[in-house]
Short mmCIF file of C-alpha atoms and ligand atoms in Angstrom, two decimals:
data_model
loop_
_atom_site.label_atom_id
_atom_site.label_comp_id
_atom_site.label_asym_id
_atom_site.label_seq_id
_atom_site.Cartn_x
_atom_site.Cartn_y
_atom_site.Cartn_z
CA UNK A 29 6.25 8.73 -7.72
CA UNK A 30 8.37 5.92 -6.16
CA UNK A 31 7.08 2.03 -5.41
CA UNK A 32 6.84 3.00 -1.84
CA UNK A 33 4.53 5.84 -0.11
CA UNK A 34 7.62 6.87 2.49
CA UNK A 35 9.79 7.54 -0.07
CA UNK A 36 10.10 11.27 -2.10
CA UNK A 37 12.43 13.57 -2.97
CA UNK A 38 13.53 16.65 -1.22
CA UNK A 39 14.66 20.30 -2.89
CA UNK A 40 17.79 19.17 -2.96
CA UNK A 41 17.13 16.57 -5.29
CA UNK A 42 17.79 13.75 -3.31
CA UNK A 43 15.55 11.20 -1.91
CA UNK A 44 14.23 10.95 1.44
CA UNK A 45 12.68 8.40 3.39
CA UNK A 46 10.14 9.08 6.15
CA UNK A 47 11.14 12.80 5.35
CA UNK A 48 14.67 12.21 6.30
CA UNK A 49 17.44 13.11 3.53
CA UNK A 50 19.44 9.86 2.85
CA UNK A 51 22.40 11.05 1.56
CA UNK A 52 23.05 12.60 4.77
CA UNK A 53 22.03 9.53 6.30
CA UNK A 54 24.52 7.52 4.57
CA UNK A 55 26.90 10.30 5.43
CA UNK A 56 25.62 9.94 9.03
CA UNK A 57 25.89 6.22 9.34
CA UNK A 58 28.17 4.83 6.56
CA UNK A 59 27.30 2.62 4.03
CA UNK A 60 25.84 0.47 3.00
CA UNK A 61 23.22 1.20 5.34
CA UNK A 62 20.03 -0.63 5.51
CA UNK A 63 17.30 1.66 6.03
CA UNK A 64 13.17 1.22 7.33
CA UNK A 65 10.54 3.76 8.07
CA UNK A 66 8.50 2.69 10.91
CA UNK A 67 5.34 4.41 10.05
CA UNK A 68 5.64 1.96 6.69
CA UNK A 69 5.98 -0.86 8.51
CA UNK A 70 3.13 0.23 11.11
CA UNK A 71 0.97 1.10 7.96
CA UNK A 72 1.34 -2.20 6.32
CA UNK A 73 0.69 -3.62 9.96
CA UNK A 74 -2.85 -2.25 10.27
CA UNK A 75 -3.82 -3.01 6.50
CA UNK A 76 -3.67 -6.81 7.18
CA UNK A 77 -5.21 -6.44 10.97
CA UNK A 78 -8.18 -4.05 10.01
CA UNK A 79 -8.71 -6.16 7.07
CA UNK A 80 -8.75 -9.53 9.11
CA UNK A 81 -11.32 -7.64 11.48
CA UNK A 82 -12.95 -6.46 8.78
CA UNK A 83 -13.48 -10.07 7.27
CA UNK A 84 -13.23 -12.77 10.20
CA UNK A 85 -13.74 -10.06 13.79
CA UNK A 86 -12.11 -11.28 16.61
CA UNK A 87 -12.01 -14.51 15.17
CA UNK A 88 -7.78 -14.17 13.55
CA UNK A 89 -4.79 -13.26 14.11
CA UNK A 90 -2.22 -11.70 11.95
CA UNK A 91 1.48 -13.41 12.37
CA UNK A 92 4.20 -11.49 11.19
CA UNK A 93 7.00 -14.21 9.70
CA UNK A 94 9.92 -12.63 11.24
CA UNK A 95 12.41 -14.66 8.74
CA UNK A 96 11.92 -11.55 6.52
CA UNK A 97 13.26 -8.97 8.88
CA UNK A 98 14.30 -10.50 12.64
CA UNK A 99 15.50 -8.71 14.86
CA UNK A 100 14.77 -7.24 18.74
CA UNK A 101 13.63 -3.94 17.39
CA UNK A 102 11.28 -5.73 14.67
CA UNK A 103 9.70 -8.02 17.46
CA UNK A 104 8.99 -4.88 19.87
CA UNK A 105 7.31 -3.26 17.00
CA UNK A 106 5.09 -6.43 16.03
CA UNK A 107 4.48 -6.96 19.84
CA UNK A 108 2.74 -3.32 20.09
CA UNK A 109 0.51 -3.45 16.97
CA UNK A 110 -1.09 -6.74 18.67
CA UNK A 111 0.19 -9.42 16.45
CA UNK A 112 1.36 -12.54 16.71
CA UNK A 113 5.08 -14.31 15.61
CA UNK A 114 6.25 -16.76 13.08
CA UNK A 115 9.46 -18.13 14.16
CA UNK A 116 11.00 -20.73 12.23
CA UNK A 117 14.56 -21.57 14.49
CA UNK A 118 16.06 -21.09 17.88
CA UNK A 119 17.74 -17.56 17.03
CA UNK A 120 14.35 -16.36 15.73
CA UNK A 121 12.22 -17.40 18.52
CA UNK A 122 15.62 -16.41 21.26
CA UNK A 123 15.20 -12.67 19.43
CA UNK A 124 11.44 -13.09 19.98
CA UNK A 125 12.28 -14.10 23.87
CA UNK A 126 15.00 -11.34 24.60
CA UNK A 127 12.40 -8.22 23.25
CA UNK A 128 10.07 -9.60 25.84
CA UNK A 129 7.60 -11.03 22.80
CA UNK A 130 4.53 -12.91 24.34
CA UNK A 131 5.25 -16.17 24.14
CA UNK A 132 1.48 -17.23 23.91
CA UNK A 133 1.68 -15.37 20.49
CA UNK A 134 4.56 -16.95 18.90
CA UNK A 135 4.30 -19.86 16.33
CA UNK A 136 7.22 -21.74 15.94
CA UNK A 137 7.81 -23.30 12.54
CA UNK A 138 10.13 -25.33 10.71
CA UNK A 139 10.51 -28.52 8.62
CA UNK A 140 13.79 -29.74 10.77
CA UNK A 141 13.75 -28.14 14.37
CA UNK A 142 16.50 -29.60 16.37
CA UNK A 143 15.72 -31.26 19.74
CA UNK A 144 17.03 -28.74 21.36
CA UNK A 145 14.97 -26.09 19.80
CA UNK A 146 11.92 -28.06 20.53
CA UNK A 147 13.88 -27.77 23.85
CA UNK A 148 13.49 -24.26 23.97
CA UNK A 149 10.11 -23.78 22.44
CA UNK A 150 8.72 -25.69 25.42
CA UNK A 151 11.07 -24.33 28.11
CA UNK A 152 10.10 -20.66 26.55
CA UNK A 153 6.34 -22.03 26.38
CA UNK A 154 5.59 -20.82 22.99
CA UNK A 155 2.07 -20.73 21.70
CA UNK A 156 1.86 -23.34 18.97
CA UNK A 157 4.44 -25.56 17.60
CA UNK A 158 4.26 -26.50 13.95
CA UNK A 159 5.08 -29.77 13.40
CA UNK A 160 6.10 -30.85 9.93
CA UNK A 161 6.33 -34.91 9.72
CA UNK A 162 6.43 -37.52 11.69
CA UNK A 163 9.38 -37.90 13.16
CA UNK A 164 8.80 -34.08 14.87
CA UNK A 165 5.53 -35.91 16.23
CA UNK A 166 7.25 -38.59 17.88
CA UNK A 167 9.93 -36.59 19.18
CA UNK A 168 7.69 -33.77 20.77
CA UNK A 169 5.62 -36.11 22.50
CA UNK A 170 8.67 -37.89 23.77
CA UNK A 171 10.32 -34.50 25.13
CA UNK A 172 7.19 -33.47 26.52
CA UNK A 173 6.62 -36.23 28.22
CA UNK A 174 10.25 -35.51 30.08
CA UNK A 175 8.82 -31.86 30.78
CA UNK A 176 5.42 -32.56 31.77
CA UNK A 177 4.24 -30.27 29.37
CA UNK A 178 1.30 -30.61 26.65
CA UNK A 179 2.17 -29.06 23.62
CA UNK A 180 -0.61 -27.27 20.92
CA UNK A 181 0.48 -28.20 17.53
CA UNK A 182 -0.77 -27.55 14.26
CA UNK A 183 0.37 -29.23 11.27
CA UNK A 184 2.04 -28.53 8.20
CA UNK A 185 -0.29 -29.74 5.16
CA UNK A 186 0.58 -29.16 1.34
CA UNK A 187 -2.26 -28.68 -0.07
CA UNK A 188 -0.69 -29.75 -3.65
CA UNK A 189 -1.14 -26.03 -4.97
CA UNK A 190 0.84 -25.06 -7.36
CA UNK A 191 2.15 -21.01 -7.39
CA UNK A 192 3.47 -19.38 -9.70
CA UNK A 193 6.42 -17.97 -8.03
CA UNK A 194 10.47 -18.75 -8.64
CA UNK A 195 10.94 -22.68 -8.16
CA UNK A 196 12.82 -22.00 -4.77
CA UNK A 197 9.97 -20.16 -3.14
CA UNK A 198 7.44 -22.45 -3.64
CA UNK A 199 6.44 -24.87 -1.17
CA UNK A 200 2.43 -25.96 -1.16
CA UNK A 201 3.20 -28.71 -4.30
CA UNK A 202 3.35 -32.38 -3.19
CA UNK A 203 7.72 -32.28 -4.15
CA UNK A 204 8.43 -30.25 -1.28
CA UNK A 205 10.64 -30.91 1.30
CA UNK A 206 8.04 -28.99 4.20
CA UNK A 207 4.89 -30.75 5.47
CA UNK A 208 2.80 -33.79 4.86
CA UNK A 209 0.56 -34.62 1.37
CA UNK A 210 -2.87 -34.60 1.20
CA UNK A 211 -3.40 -36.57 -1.73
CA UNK A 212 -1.81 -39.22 -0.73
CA UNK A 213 -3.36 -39.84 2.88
CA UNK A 214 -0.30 -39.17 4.61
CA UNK A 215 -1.70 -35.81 6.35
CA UNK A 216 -4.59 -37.90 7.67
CA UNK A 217 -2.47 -40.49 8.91
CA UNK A 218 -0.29 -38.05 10.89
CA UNK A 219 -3.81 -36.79 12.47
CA UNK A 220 -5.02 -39.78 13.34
CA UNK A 221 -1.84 -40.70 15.02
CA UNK A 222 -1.47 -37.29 16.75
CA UNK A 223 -4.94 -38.04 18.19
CA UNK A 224 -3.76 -40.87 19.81
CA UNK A 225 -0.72 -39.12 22.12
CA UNK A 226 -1.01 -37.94 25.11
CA UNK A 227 1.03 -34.90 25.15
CA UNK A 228 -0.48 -33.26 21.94
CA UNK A 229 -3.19 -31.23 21.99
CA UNK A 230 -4.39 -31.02 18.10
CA UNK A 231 -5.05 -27.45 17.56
CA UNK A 232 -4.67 -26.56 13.93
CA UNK A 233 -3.54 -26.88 10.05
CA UNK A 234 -1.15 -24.88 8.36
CA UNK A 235 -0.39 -24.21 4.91
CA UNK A 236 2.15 -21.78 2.82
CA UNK A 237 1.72 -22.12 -0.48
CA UNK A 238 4.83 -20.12 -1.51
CA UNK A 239 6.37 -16.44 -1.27
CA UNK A 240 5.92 -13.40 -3.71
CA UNK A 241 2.75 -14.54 -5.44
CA UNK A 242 0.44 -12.21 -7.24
CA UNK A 243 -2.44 -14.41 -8.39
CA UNK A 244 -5.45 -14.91 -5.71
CA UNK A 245 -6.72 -18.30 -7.28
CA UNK A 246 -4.00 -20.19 -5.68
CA UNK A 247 -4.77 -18.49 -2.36
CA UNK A 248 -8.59 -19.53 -2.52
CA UNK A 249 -7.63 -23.11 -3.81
CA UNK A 250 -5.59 -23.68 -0.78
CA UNK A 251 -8.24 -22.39 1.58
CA UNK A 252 -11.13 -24.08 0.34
CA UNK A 253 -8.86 -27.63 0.42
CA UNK A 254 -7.58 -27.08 4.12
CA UNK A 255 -11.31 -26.22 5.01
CA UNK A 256 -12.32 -29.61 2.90
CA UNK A 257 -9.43 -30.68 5.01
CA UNK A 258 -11.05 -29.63 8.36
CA UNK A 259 -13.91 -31.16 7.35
CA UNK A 260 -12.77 -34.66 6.44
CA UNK A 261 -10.95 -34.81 9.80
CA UNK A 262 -14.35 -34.01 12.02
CA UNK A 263 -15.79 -36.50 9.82
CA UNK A 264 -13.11 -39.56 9.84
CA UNK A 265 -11.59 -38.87 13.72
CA UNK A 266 -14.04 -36.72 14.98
CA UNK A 267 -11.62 -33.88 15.70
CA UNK A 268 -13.04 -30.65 15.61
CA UNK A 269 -10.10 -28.22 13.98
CA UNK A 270 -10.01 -25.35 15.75
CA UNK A 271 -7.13 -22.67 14.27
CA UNK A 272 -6.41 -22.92 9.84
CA UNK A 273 -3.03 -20.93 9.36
CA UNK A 274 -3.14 -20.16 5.52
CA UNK A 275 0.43 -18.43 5.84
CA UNK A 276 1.75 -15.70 3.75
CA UNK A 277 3.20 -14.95 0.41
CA UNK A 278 1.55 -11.96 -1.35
CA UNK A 279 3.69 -10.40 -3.73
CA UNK A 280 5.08 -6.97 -3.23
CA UNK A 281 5.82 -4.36 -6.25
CA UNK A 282 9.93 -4.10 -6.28
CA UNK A 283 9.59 -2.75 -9.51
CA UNK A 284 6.86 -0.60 -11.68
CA UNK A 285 5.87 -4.16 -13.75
CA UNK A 286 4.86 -5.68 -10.58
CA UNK A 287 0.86 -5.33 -10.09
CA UNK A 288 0.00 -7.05 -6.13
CA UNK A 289 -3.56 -7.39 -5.65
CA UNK A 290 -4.41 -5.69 -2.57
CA UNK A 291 -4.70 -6.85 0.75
CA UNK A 292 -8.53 -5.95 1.49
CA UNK A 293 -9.32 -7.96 -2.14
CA UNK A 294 -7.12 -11.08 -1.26
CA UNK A 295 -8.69 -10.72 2.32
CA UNK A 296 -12.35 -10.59 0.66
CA UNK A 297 -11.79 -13.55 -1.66
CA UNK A 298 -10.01 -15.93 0.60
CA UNK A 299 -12.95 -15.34 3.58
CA UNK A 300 -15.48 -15.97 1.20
CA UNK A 301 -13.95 -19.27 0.10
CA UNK A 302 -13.40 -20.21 3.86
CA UNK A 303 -17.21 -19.42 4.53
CA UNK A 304 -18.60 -20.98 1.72
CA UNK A 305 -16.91 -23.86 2.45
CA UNK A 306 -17.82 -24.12 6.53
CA UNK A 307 -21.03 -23.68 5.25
CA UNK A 308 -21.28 -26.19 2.38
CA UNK A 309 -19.51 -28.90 4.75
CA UNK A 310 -21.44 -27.69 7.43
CA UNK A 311 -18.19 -27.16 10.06
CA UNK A 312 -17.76 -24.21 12.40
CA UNK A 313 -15.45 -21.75 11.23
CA UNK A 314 -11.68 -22.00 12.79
CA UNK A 315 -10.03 -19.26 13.86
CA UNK A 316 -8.13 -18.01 11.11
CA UNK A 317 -4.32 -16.63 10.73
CA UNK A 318 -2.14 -15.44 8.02
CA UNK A 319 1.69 -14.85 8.37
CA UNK A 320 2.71 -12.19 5.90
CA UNK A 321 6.63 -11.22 5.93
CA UNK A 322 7.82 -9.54 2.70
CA UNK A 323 4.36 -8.08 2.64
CA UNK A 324 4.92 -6.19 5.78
CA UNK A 325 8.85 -5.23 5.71
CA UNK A 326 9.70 -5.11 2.37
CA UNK A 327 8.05 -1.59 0.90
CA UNK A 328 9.20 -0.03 4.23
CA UNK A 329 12.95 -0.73 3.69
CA UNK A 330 15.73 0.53 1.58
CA UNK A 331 19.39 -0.25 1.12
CA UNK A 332 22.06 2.70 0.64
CA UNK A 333 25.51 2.27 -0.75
CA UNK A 334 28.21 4.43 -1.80
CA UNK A 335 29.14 3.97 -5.69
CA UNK A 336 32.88 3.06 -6.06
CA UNK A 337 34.09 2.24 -9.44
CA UNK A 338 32.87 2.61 -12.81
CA UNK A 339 33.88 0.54 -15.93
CA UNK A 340 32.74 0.64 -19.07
CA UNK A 341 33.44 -1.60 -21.19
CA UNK A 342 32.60 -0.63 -24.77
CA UNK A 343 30.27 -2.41 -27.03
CA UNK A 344 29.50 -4.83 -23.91
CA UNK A 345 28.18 -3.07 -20.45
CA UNK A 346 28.79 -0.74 -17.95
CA UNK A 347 30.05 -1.97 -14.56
CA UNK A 348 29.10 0.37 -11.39
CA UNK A 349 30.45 -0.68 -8.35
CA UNK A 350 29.21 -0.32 -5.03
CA UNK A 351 30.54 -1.08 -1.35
CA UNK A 352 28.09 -3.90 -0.59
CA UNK A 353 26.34 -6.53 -2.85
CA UNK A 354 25.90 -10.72 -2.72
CA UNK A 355 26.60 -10.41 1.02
CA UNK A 356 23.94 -7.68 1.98
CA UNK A 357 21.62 -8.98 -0.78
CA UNK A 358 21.54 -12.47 -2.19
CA UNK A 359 18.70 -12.41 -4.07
CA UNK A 360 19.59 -11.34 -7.53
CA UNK A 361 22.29 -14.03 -7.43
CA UNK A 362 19.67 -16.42 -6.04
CA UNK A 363 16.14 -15.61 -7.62
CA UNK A 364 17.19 -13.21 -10.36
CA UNK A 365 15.00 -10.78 -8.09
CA UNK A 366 14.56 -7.58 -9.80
CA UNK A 367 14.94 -4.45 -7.87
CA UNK A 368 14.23 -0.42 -8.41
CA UNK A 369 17.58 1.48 -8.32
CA UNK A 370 18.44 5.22 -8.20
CA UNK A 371 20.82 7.82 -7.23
CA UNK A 372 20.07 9.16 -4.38
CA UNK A 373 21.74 11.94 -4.58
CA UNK A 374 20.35 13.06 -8.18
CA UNK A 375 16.93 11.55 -7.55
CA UNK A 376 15.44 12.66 -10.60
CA UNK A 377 17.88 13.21 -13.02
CA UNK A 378 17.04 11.17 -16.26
CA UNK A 379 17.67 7.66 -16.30
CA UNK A 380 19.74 7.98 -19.92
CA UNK A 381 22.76 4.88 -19.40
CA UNK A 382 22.34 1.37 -18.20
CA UNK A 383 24.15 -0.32 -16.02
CA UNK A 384 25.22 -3.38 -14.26
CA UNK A 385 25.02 -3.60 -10.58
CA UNK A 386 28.36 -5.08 -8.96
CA UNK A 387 28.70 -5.65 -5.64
CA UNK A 388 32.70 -5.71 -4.02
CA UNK A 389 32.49 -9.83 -3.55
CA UNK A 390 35.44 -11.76 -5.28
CA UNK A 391 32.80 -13.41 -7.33
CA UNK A 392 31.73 -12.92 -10.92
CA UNK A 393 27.73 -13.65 -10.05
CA UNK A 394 28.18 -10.99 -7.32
CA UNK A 395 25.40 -8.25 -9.12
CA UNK A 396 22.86 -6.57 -7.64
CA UNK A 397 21.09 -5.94 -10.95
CA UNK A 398 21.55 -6.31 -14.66
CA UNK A 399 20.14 -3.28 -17.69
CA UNK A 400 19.58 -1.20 -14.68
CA UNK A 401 18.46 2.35 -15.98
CA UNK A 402 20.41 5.26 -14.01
CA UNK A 403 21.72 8.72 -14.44
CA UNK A 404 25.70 9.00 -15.86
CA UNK A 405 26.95 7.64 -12.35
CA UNK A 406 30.28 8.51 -10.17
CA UNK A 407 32.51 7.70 -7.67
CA UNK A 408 31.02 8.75 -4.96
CA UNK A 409 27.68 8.92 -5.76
CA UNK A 410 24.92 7.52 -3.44
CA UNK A 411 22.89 4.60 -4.68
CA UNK A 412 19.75 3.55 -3.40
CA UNK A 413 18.11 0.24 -3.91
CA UNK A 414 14.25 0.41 -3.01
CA UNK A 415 12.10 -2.38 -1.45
CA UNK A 416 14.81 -4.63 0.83
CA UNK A 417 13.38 -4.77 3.48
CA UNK A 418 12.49 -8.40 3.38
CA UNK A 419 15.02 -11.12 3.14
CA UNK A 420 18.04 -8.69 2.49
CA UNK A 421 19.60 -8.01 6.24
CA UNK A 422 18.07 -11.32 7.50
CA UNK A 423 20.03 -13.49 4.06
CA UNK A 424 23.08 -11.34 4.34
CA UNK A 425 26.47 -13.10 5.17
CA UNK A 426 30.16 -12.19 5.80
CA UNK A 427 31.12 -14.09 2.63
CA UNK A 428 34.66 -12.65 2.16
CA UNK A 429 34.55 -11.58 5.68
CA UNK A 430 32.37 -8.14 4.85
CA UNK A 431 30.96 -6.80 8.07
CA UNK A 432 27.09 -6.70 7.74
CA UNK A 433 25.74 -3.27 7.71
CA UNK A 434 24.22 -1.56 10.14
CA UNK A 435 20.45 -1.05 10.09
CA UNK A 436 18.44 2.23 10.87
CA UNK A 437 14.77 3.25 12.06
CA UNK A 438 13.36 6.52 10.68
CA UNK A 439 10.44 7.75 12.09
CA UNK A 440 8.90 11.28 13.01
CA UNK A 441 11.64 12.72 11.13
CA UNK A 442 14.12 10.80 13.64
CA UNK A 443 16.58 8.05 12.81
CA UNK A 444 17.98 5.69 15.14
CA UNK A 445 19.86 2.50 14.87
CA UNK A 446 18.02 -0.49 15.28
CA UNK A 447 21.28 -2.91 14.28
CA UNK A 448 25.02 -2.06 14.60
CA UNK A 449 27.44 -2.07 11.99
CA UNK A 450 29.61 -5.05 12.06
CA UNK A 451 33.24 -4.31 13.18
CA UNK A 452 36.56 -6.60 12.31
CA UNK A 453 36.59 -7.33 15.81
CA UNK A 454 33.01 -8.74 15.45
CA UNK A 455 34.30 -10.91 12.11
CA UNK A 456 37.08 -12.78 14.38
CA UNK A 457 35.28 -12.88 17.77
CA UNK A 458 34.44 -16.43 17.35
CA UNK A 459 37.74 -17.40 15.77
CA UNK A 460 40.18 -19.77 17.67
CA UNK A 461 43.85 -19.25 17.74
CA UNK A 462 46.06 -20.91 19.90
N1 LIG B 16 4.98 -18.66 6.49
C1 LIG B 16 5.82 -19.64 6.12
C2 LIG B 16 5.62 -20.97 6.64
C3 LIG B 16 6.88 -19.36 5.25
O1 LIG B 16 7.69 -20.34 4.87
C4 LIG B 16 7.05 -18.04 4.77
C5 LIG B 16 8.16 -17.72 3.87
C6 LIG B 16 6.16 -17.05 5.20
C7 LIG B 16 5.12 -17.40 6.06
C8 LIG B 16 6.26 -15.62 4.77
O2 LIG B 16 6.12 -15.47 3.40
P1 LIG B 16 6.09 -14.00 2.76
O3 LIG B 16 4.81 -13.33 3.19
O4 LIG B 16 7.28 -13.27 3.26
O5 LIG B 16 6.15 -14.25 1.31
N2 LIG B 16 14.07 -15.73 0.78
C9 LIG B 16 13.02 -15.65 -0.20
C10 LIG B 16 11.66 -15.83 0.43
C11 LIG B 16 11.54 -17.13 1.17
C12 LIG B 16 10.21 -17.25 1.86
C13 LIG B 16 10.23 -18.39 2.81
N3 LIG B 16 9.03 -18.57 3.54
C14 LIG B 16 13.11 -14.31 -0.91
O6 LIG B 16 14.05 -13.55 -0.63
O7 LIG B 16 12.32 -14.01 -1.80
#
């Protein structure tokens, strides 16, 4: 009935999550509240590792790219289904470090880390270390050097494939700002030198070809030139490529016009290319990994808020109000990103008025959603916005100084919290005032 199995309705009419009622869990924990179902999260979990075992055995690993949804809770969770980490800054990969994460597991990413990250990463003695460019090269070796440590690196290629996805989420064409070019020998050049240092111990490739993508060609494309890839290195350096990273990026359905292809069939496709191609170039097949994010959070999490004002403005739109917006969820002001919307507490009830979506930001763009279909809404009513689990808590600010809502964990019928509510005191704790 609803774009997400852990979501239904109850007799009451309202909607529950994991079973659990959410109007009385927004009465329970304020709003807006930011709610996941673990049992989603676990589900969406084993689809991508029984489908890697499925396709590749032993031989992968399934990161989860914690920039979607970070936090202590989320890396505890990831830890006990067996996978491994994509961390793409200090604070991620410090999260990672204070749930106890295995370190050997965690990839750190990133097309700028600081020194001092890089500081941390080999302090913390993370698994791999993706280096983007040059410059990271040189400076990793250097700091190694100074810690008499060796670090395993893969590197960022862009495979100069183009997704069709929003212009800001793309990031496997040649104009990007992460990686190195194939095309134009610079990814062979940063081999070659890697090859040459001391401290780096050439492990792997990566590629990411972009975020919420529902095609497969793309996918395959960018396999089958990373493994041409693999094989043009063993052939010009002799380097035998151990690990291909082919990242994440499958689309997720936030609304009933989005159609994702499903795991097992991108899985099924993208092995095939990888196979065919070992075979064809006659290379051994590298370990593979895939970082999904959105894929694995998003379904499994929804935002409630409480429905302030309504305006209606005749001949022109209706304005509904709610007690969050821009700063809990930037993505309709960023990406346009459409969203699924209903009352909560009238689950059901026909969708006969349209509205737009305001969030309580001093800022005209601040909308949640525009021709959003809902019952006549109230003050008071709850609203519930379906599939934010990815990239809503973890892009949320304190633009206007809003404290950023508290997140919960359903599971089993239980809720628990997972992140605290903000408080003022938080919003001025790192103020100075003499
Ligand atoms: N690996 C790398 C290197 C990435 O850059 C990303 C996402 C992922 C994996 C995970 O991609 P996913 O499976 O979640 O699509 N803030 C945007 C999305 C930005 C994605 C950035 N990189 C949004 O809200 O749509």
């Amino acid at each position: 009935m609803f774009i997400s199995e852990c979501l239904s309705v109850n007799e009451e009419n309202h909607l529950t999550i994991g079973g659990l009622d959410t109007v009385s869990l927004a009465e329970e924990y304020g709003t807006p509240l930011y709610v996941f179902d673990e049992n989603q999260i676990r589900k969406n979990c084993r689809l991508y590792t029984e489908s890697m075992k499925n396709f590749y055995g032993d031989n992968g690993l399934i990161l989860y790219a914690s920039k979607a949804f970070c936090t202590m809770a989320m890396c505890k969770l990831i830890d006990s289904e067996g996978m491994g980490l994509d961390v793409v800054s200090g604070g991620e990969l410090y999260t990672a470090h204070k749930a106890g994460f295995p370190m050997e597991r965690i990839y750190f990413h990133g097309n700028n880390k600081s020194k001092a990250e890089l500081e941390l990463a080999l302090s913390f003695g993370v698994g791999r270390i993706v280096v983007d460019n040059f410059d990271e090269l040189h400076l990793l070796n250097e700091l190694c050097d100074k810690a008499e440590k060796k670090a395993a690196v893969l590197f960022r290629i862009k495979p100069g494939i183009d997704a069709h996805t929003h212009d800001f989420i793309m990031t496997g064409q040649i104009d990007s700002k992460f990686g190195v070019a194939l095309e134009t020998g610079e990814a062979m050049e940063l081999l070659r030198e890697a090859n040459t240092l001391s401290n780096i111990e050439v492990v792997g490739l990566h590629c990411h070809i972009g975020s919420q993508i529902f095609d497969l060609p793309p996918f395959c494309e960018a396999a089958q030139v990373m493994m041409n890839f693999i094989a043009d290195i063993k052939k010009e350096l002799g380097l035998t490529i151990q690990e291909l990273n082919l990242g994440g990026g499958f689309g997720i359905q936030y609304t009933e016009n989005d159609d994702p292809v499903s795991y097992d069939k991108y899985m099924e496709a993208v092995s095939r290319t990888v196979k065919e191609t070992a075979k064809k170039r006659n290379i051994e097949l590298p370990r593979i990994l895939m970082e999904p994010g959105r894929s694995i959070v998003g379904s499994a999490g929804i935002t409630l808020y409480n429905v302030g004002f309504v305006k209606e403005i005749p001949g022109i739109r209706n304005y509904l109000s709610v007690d969050g917006g821009m700063a809990d969820n930037p993505r309709y002001m960023l990406y346009d990103a459409e969203y699924t919307f209903l009352l909560a507490n009238r689950a059901t009830e026909e969708k006969n008025k349209t509205y737009t979506v305001a969030g309580k930001s001093c800022e005209s763009g601040d909308l949640l959603g525009e021709n959003v279909p809902l019952p006549e809404a109230h003050t008071g009513d709850t609203l519930a916005v379906l599939a934010t689990g990815a990239y809503n808590y973890s892009m949320a600010s304190n633009y206007n100084r809003l404290p950023r809502p508290a997140a919960i964990m359903v599971k089993d019928g239980k809720s628990h919290m997972i992140i605290k509510r903000e408080t003022y005191e938080d919003i001025i704790k790192n103020d100075i005032c003499e």
